PDB file of C-alpha atoms in Angstrom:
ATOM      1  CA  MET B   5      54.654 -31.964  34.513  1.00  0.00           C
ATOM      2  CA  LYS B   6      56.661 -28.886  35.307  1.00  0.00           C
ATOM      3  CA  ARG B   7      58.983 -29.363  38.204  1.00  0.00           C
ATOM      4  CA  SER B   8      57.078 -27.056  40.839  1.00  0.00           C
ATOM      5  CA  ALA B   9      53.814 -28.783  40.167  1.00  0.00           C
ATOM      6  CA  LEU B  10      55.523 -31.955  40.873  1.00  0.00           C
ATOM      7  CA  SER B  11      57.399 -30.632  43.805  1.00  0.00           C
ATOM      8  CA  ILE B  12      54.203 -29.123  45.342  1.00  0.00           C
ATOM      9  CA  THR B  13      52.249 -32.460  44.673  1.00  0.00           C
ATOM     10  CA  ILE B  14      54.947 -34.901  46.331  1.00  0.00           C
ATOM     11  CA  VAL B  15      55.259 -32.798  49.313  1.00  0.00           C
ATOM     12  CA  SER B  16      51.312 -32.274  50.125  1.00  0.00           C
ATOM     13  CA  LEU B  17      51.215 -36.583  49.414  1.00  0.00           C
ATOM     14  CA  LEU B  18      53.890 -37.031  51.828  1.00  0.00           C
ATOM     15  CA  GLY B  19      52.481 -34.351  54.163  1.00  0.00           C
ATOM     16  CA  ILE B  20      49.040 -36.464  53.808  1.00  0.00           C
ATOM     17  CA  ALA B  21      50.603 -39.905  54.198  1.00  0.00           C
ATOM     18  CA  TYR B  22      52.371 -38.816  57.340  1.00  0.00           C
ATOM     19  CA  LEU B  23      49.316 -37.579  58.989  1.00  0.00           C
ATOM     20  CA  ILE B  24      47.687 -40.639  57.727  1.00  0.00           C
ATOM     21  CA  TYR B  25      50.149 -43.137  59.065  1.00  0.00           C
ATOM     22  CA  ARG B  26      50.454 -41.130  62.578  1.00  0.00           C
ATOM     23  CA  PHE B  27      46.863 -41.090  63.393  1.00  0.00           C
ATOM     24  CA  ALA B  28      46.177 -44.665  61.994  1.00  0.00           C
ATOM     25  CA  HIS B  29      45.387 -46.058  65.205  1.00  0.00           C
ATOM     26  CA  PRO B  30      41.979 -47.958  66.300  1.00  0.00           C
ATOM     27  CA  PRO B  31      39.332 -47.033  67.100  1.00  0.00           C
ATOM     28  CA  TRP B  32      38.148 -47.069  62.982  1.00  0.00           C
ATOM     29  CA  THR B  33      35.011 -45.326  63.958  1.00  0.00           C
ATOM     30  CA  ALA B  34      32.418 -44.655  61.132  1.00  0.00           C
ATOM     31  CA  LEU B  35      33.889 -40.583  61.079  1.00  0.00           C
ATOM     32  CA  ARG B  36      37.254 -41.731  60.433  1.00  0.00           C
ATOM     33  CA  ILE B  37      36.342 -44.390  57.458  1.00  0.00           C
ATOM     34  CA  ALA B  38      34.177 -41.889  56.015  1.00  0.00           C
ATOM     35  CA  GLY B  39      37.240 -39.670  55.977  1.00  0.00           C
ATOM     36  CA  LEU B  40      39.253 -41.873  54.116  1.00  0.00           C
ATOM     37  CA  ALA B  41      36.401 -42.573  51.660  1.00  0.00           C
ATOM     38  CA  LEU B  42      36.351 -38.743  50.831  1.00  0.00           C
ATOM     39  CA  MET B  43      40.157 -38.054  51.284  1.00  0.00           C
ATOM     40  CA  PHE B  44      41.535 -41.166  48.507  1.00  0.00           C
ATOM     41  CA  PRO B  45      39.165 -40.520  45.621  1.00  0.00           C
ATOM     42  CA  ALA B  46      39.638 -36.673  46.047  1.00  0.00           C
ATOM     43  CA  LEU B  47      43.387 -36.778  46.147  1.00  0.00           C
ATOM     44  CA  ALA B  48      43.445 -39.325  42.898  1.00  0.00           C
ATOM     45  CA  LEU B  49      41.348 -36.820  41.222  1.00  0.00           C
ATOM     46  CA  LEU B  50      43.626 -33.938  42.151  1.00  0.00           C
ATOM     47  CA  ILE B  51      46.499 -35.613  41.081  1.00  0.00           C
ATOM     48  CA  ALA B  52      45.176 -36.439  37.765  1.00  0.00           C
ATOM     49  CA  ALA B  53      43.935 -32.698  37.482  1.00  0.00           C
ATOM     50  CA  ARG B  54      47.378 -31.523  38.312  1.00  0.00           C
ATOM     51  CA  ALA B  55      48.566 -34.155  35.412  1.00  0.00           C
ATOM     52  CA  GLN B  56      45.949 -32.755  33.057  1.00  0.00           C
ATOM     53  CA  LEU B  57      47.142 -29.188  33.607  1.00  0.00           C
ATOM     54  CA  GLY B  58      50.361 -30.262  32.914  1.00  0.00           C
ATOM     55  CA  ASP B  59      52.710 -26.860  32.119  1.00  0.00           C
ATOM     56  CA  SER B  60      49.816 -24.425  32.652  1.00  0.00           C
ATOM     57  CA  PHE B  61      50.279 -25.073  36.576  1.00  0.00           C
ATOM     58  CA  SER B  62      51.369 -22.386  38.539  1.00  0.00           C
ATOM     59  CA  LEU B  63      51.367 -20.858  41.694  1.00  0.00           C
ATOM     60  CA  THR B  64      50.147 -16.988  40.422  1.00  0.00           C
ATOM     61  CA  PRO B  65      47.401 -16.545  37.660  1.00  0.00           C
ATOM     62  CA  GLN B  66      48.618 -17.131  34.149  1.00  0.00           C
ATOM     63  CA  ALA B  67      47.252 -17.595  30.892  1.00  0.00           C
ATOM     64  CA  ARG B  68      49.644 -20.259  29.059  1.00  0.00           C
ATOM     65  CA  GLN B  69      46.620 -22.267  27.492  1.00  0.00           C
ATOM     66  CA  LEU B  70      43.339 -22.835  28.065  1.00  0.00           C
ATOM     67  CA  VAL B  71      42.913 -26.490  29.196  1.00  0.00           C
ATOM     68  CA  THR B  72      39.417 -27.954  28.356  1.00  0.00           C
ATOM     69  CA  ARG B  73      40.043 -31.816  28.470  1.00  0.00           C
ATOM     70  CA  GLY B  74      39.696 -34.351  30.746  1.00  0.00           C
ATOM     71  CA  ILE B  75      38.655 -33.360  34.179  1.00  0.00           C
ATOM     72  CA  TYR B  76      38.690 -29.745  32.936  1.00  0.00           C
ATOM     73  CA  SER B  77      35.895 -30.532  30.228  1.00  0.00           C
ATOM     74  CA  ARG B  78      33.531 -30.689  33.213  1.00  0.00           C
ATOM     75  CA  ILE B  79      35.099 -28.644  36.261  1.00  0.00           C
ATOM     76  CA  ARG B  80      37.084 -25.126  35.701  1.00  0.00           C
ATOM     77  CA  ASN B  81      39.019 -25.705  38.933  1.00  0.00           C
ATOM     78  CA  PRO B  82      39.293 -29.275  39.773  1.00  0.00           C
ATOM     79  CA  ILE B  83      42.302 -28.797  41.744  1.00  0.00           C
ATOM     80  CA  TYR B  84      40.579 -26.231  44.135  1.00  0.00           C
ATOM     81  CA  VAL B  85      37.397 -28.651  44.310  1.00  0.00           C
ATOM     82  CA  PHE B  86      39.499 -31.427  45.151  1.00  0.00           C
ATOM     83  CA  SER B  87      41.974 -29.994  47.679  1.00  0.00           C
ATOM     84  CA  GLY B  88      38.929 -28.894  49.596  1.00  0.00           C
ATOM     85  CA  ILE B  89      37.419 -32.307  49.957  1.00  0.00           C
ATOM     86  CA  ALA B  90      40.629 -33.913  50.361  1.00  0.00           C
ATOM     87  CA  VAL B  91      41.128 -31.712  53.315  1.00  0.00           C
ATOM     88  CA  ALA B  92      37.384 -32.165  54.471  1.00  0.00           C
ATOM     89  CA  GLY B  93      38.028 -35.845  54.475  1.00  0.00           C
ATOM     90  CA  LEU B  94      41.443 -35.153  56.579  1.00  0.00           C
ATOM     91  CA  ILE B  95      39.659 -33.218  59.061  1.00  0.00           C
ATOM     92  CA  LEU B  96      37.149 -36.268  59.521  1.00  0.00           C
ATOM     93  CA  PHE B  97      39.817 -38.843  59.492  1.00  0.00           C
ATOM     94  CA  LEU B  98      41.837 -36.861  62.174  1.00  0.00           C
ATOM     95  CA  GLU B  99      38.429 -36.563  63.988  1.00  0.00           C
ATOM     96  CA  ARG B 100      39.100 -32.463  64.466  1.00  0.00           C
ATOM     97  CA  PRO B 101      35.753 -31.356  63.373  1.00  0.00           C
ATOM     98  CA  TYR B 102      36.503 -28.024  65.042  1.00  0.00           C
ATOM     99  CA  TRP B 103      39.340 -27.666  62.039  1.00  0.00           C
ATOM    100  CA  PHE B 104      36.478 -27.089  59.951  1.00  0.00           C
ATOM    101  CA  LEU B 105      36.767 -23.248  60.867  1.00  0.00           C
ATOM    102  CA  ALA B 106      39.547 -23.421  59.049  1.00  0.00           C
ATOM    103  CA  LEU B 107      38.453 -25.069  56.044  1.00  0.00           C
ATOM    104  CA  GLY B 108      35.876 -22.027  55.746  1.00  0.00           C
ATOM    105  CA  PRO B 109      38.730 -19.283  55.014  1.00  0.00           C
ATOM    106  CA  LEU B 110      40.668 -21.916  52.785  1.00  0.00           C
ATOM    107  CA  LEU B 111      37.311 -22.308  50.611  1.00  0.00           C
ATOM    108  CA  VAL B 112      37.123 -18.317  50.324  1.00  0.00           C
ATOM    109  CA  MET B 113      40.626 -18.160  49.346  1.00  0.00           C
ATOM    110  CA  GLN B 114      40.219 -20.591  46.780  1.00  0.00           C
ATOM    111  CA  PHE B 115      37.307 -19.067  45.306  1.00  0.00           C
ATOM    112  CA  PHE B 116      39.116 -15.606  45.278  1.00  0.00           C
ATOM    113  CA  ARG B 117      41.869 -17.324  43.328  1.00  0.00           C
ATOM    114  CA  ALA B 118      39.721 -18.957  41.054  1.00  0.00           C
ATOM    115  CA  ARG B 119      37.946 -15.387  40.141  1.00  0.00           C
ATOM    116  CA  ALA B 120      41.524 -13.754  39.351  1.00  0.00           C
ATOM    117  CA  GLU B 121      42.495 -17.063  37.388  1.00  0.00           C
ATOM    118  CA  ALA B 122      39.304 -16.628  35.256  1.00  0.00           C
ATOM    119  CA  ARG B 123      39.926 -12.957  34.592  1.00  0.00           C
ATOM    120  CA  VAL B 124      43.465 -13.682  33.269  1.00  0.00           C
ATOM    121  CA  LEU B 125      42.074 -16.369  31.223  1.00  0.00           C
ATOM    122  CA  GLU B 126      38.938 -14.146  29.898  1.00  0.00           C
ATOM    123  CA  GLU B 127      41.230 -11.457  28.956  1.00  0.00           C
ATOM    124  CA  ARG B 128      43.825 -13.345  27.220  1.00  0.00           C
ATOM    125  CA  PHE B 129      41.036 -16.363  25.521  1.00  0.00           C
ATOM    126  CA  GLY B 130      37.954 -13.766  25.085  1.00  0.00           C
ATOM    127  CA  GLU B 131      34.879 -15.748  23.564  1.00  0.00           C
ATOM    128  CA  GLU B 132      36.540 -19.184  23.549  1.00  0.00           C
ATOM    129  CA  TYR B 133      36.723 -18.894  27.954  1.00  0.00           C
ATOM    130  CA  ARG B 134      33.238 -17.660  27.909  1.00  0.00           C
ATOM    131  CA  GLN B 135      32.168 -20.518  26.056  1.00  0.00           C
ATOM    132  CA  TYR B 136      34.113 -22.578  28.060  1.00  0.00           C
ATOM    133  CA  LYS B 137      33.244 -21.312  31.376  1.00  0.00           C
ATOM    134  CA  ALA B 138      29.265 -21.840  30.254  1.00  0.00           C
ATOM    135  CA  ARG B 139      29.401 -25.533  29.576  1.00  0.00           C
ATOM    136  CA  THR B 140      31.651 -26.253  33.070  1.00  0.00           C
ATOM    137  CA  TRP B 141      31.290 -25.722  36.878  1.00  0.00           C
ATOM    138  CA  PHE B 142      33.455 -23.917  39.200  1.00  0.00           C
TER     139      PHE B 142
END
Protein backbone atom coordinates (compact mmCIF):
# COMPACT_ATOMS: atom_id res chain seq x y z
CA MET A 1 0.00 0.00 0.00
CA LYS A 2 1.32 3.43 -0.91
CA ARG A 3 2.37 5.76 1.87
CA SER A 4 -0.45 8.24 1.04
CA ALA A 5 -3.10 5.52 1.25
CA LEU A 6 -1.64 4.22 4.49
CA SER A 7 -1.51 7.74 5.96
CA ILE A 8 -5.11 8.50 5.08
CA THR A 9 -6.22 5.16 6.51
CA ILE A 10 -4.32 5.62 9.76
CA VAL A 11 -5.44 9.23 10.29
CA SER A 12 -9.07 8.29 9.62
CA LEU A 13 -8.94 5.35 12.01
CA LEU A 14 -7.27 7.42 14.72
CA GLY A 15 -9.98 10.06 14.37
CA ILE A 16 -12.72 7.47 14.68
CA ALA A 17 -10.94 5.79 17.61
CA TYR A 18 -10.71 9.16 19.36
CA LEU A 19 -14.44 9.80 18.86
CA ILE A 20 -15.31 6.35 20.18
CA TYR A 21 -13.04 6.84 23.20
CA ARG A 22 -14.29 10.36 23.84
CA PHE A 23 -17.97 9.40 23.69
CA ALA A 24 -17.79 5.85 25.12
CA HIS A 25 -19.87 6.47 28.20
CA PRO A 26 -23.03 4.99 29.63
CA PRO A 27 -25.81 4.53 28.90
CA TRP A 28 -25.22 1.89 26.24
CA THR A 29 -28.45 2.22 24.32
CA ALA A 30 -29.57 -0.08 21.53
CA LEU A 31 -28.85 2.78 19.10
CA ARG A 32 -25.24 3.09 20.24
CA ILE A 33 -24.67 -0.66 20.13
CA ALA A 34 -26.22 -0.81 16.64
CA GLY A 35 -23.86 1.98 15.60
CA LEU A 36 -20.84 0.00 16.74
CA ALA A 37 -22.23 -3.15 15.12
CA LEU A 38 -22.37 -1.26 11.80
CA MET A 39 -19.16 0.66 12.19
CA PHE A 40 -16.63 -2.04 13.13
CA PRO A 41 -17.32 -4.50 10.30
CA ALA A 42 -17.53 -1.60 7.84
CA LEU A 43 -14.15 -0.30 8.99
CA ALA A 44 -12.60 -3.77 8.73
CA LEU A 45 -13.94 -4.16 5.18
CA LEU A 46 -12.83 -0.63 4.31
CA ILE A 47 -9.28 -1.42 5.43
CA ALA A 48 -9.36 -4.68 3.47
CA ALA A 49 -10.56 -2.83 0.36
CA ARG A 50 -7.79 -0.24 0.69
CA ALA A 51 -5.20 -3.02 1.06
CA GLN A 52 -6.58 -4.91 -1.95
CA LEU A 53 -6.48 -1.72 -4.02
CA GLY A 54 -2.76 -1.48 -3.25
CA ASP A 55 -0.83 1.02 -5.36
CA SER A 56 -3.95 1.83 -7.39
CA PHE A 57 -5.29 4.05 -4.58
CA SER A 58 -5.24 7.75 -5.41
CA LEU A 59 -7.10 10.86 -4.39
CA THR A 60 -7.90 11.72 -8.00
CA PRO A 61 -9.30 9.35 -10.64
CA GLN A 62 -6.45 7.43 -12.25
CA ALA A 63 -6.34 4.15 -14.14
CA ARG A 64 -3.16 2.41 -13.08
CA GLN A 65 -4.66 -1.08 -13.11
CA LEU A 66 -8.09 -2.69 -12.98
CA VAL A 67 -8.44 -4.34 -9.56
CA THR A 68 -11.02 -7.14 -9.75
CA ARG A 69 -9.97 -9.47 -6.93
CA GLY A 70 -11.20 -9.83 -3.35
CA ILE A 71 -13.93 -7.40 -2.36
CA TYR A 72 -13.56 -5.74 -5.77
CA SER A 73 -14.84 -8.92 -7.41
CA ARG A 74 -18.29 -8.07 -6.02
CA ILE A 75 -18.31 -4.30 -5.42
CA ARG A 76 -16.62 -1.77 -7.74
CA ASN A 77 -16.38 0.95 -5.09
CA PRO A 78 -16.13 -0.78 -1.70
CA ILE A 79 -14.24 2.10 -0.12
CA TYR A 80 -17.20 4.40 -0.77
CA VAL A 81 -19.75 1.80 0.31
CA PHE A 82 -18.02 0.86 3.55
CA SER A 83 -17.03 4.41 4.47
CA GLY A 84 -20.69 5.44 4.13
CA ILE A 85 -21.75 2.55 6.37
CA ALA A 86 -19.00 3.36 8.88
CA VAL A 87 -20.05 7.02 9.03
CA ALA A 88 -23.69 5.97 9.51
CA GLY A 89 -22.59 3.69 12.35
CA LEU A 90 -20.57 6.49 13.92
CA ILE A 91 -23.57 8.83 13.74
CA LEU A 92 -25.71 6.22 15.50
CA PHE A 93 -23.01 5.58 18.11
CA LEU A 94 -22.67 9.29 18.83
CA GLU A 95 -26.47 9.59 19.01
CA ARG A 96 -26.46 12.54 16.65
CA PRO A 97 -29.24 11.63 14.18
CA TYR A 98 -29.31 15.15 12.71
CA TRP A 99 -25.80 14.45 11.38
CA PHE A 100 -27.48 12.14 8.85
CA LEU A 101 -28.22 15.41 7.02
CA ALA A 102 -24.47 15.65 6.34
CA LEU A 103 -24.31 12.01 5.24
CA GLY A 104 -26.55 12.77 2.25
CA PRO A 105 -24.13 15.20 0.59
CA LEU A 106 -21.23 12.85 1.37
CA LEU A 107 -23.01 9.99 -0.42
CA VAL A 108 -23.82 12.24 -3.39
CA MET A 109 -20.18 13.32 -3.59
CA GLN A 110 -19.05 9.68 -3.49
CA PHE A 111 -21.53 8.79 -6.24
CA PHE A 112 -20.08 11.48 -8.52
CA ARG A 113 -16.51 10.46 -7.66
CA ALA A 114 -17.37 6.86 -8.55
CA ARG A 115 -18.79 8.00 -11.90
CA ALA A 116 -15.64 10.01 -12.65
CA GLU A 117 -13.46 7.01 -11.76
CA ALA A 118 -15.63 4.76 -13.95
CA ARG A 119 -15.12 7.08 -16.94
CA VAL A 120 -11.35 7.01 -16.49
CA LEU A 121 -11.29 3.23 -16.09
CA GLU A 122 -13.55 2.69 -19.10
CA GLU A 123 -11.36 4.92 -21.26
CA ARG A 124 -8.27 2.97 -20.25
CA PHE A 125 -9.57 -0.61 -20.06
CA GLY A 126 -12.55 -0.48 -22.44
CA GLU A 127 -14.41 -3.75 -22.84
CA GLU A 128 -12.61 -5.39 -19.92
CA TYR A 129 -13.97 -2.68 -17.60
CA ARG A 130 -17.48 -2.87 -19.11
CA GLN A 131 -17.56 -6.63 -18.45
CA TYR A 132 -16.31 -6.09 -14.92
CA LYS A 133 -18.93 -3.40 -14.38
CA ALA A 134 -21.69 -5.72 -15.61
CA ARG A 135 -20.88 -8.39 -13.01
CA THR A 136 -20.39 -6.13 -9.99
CA TRP A 137 -22.51 -3.82 -7.85
CA PHE A 138 -21.88 -0.05 -7.53
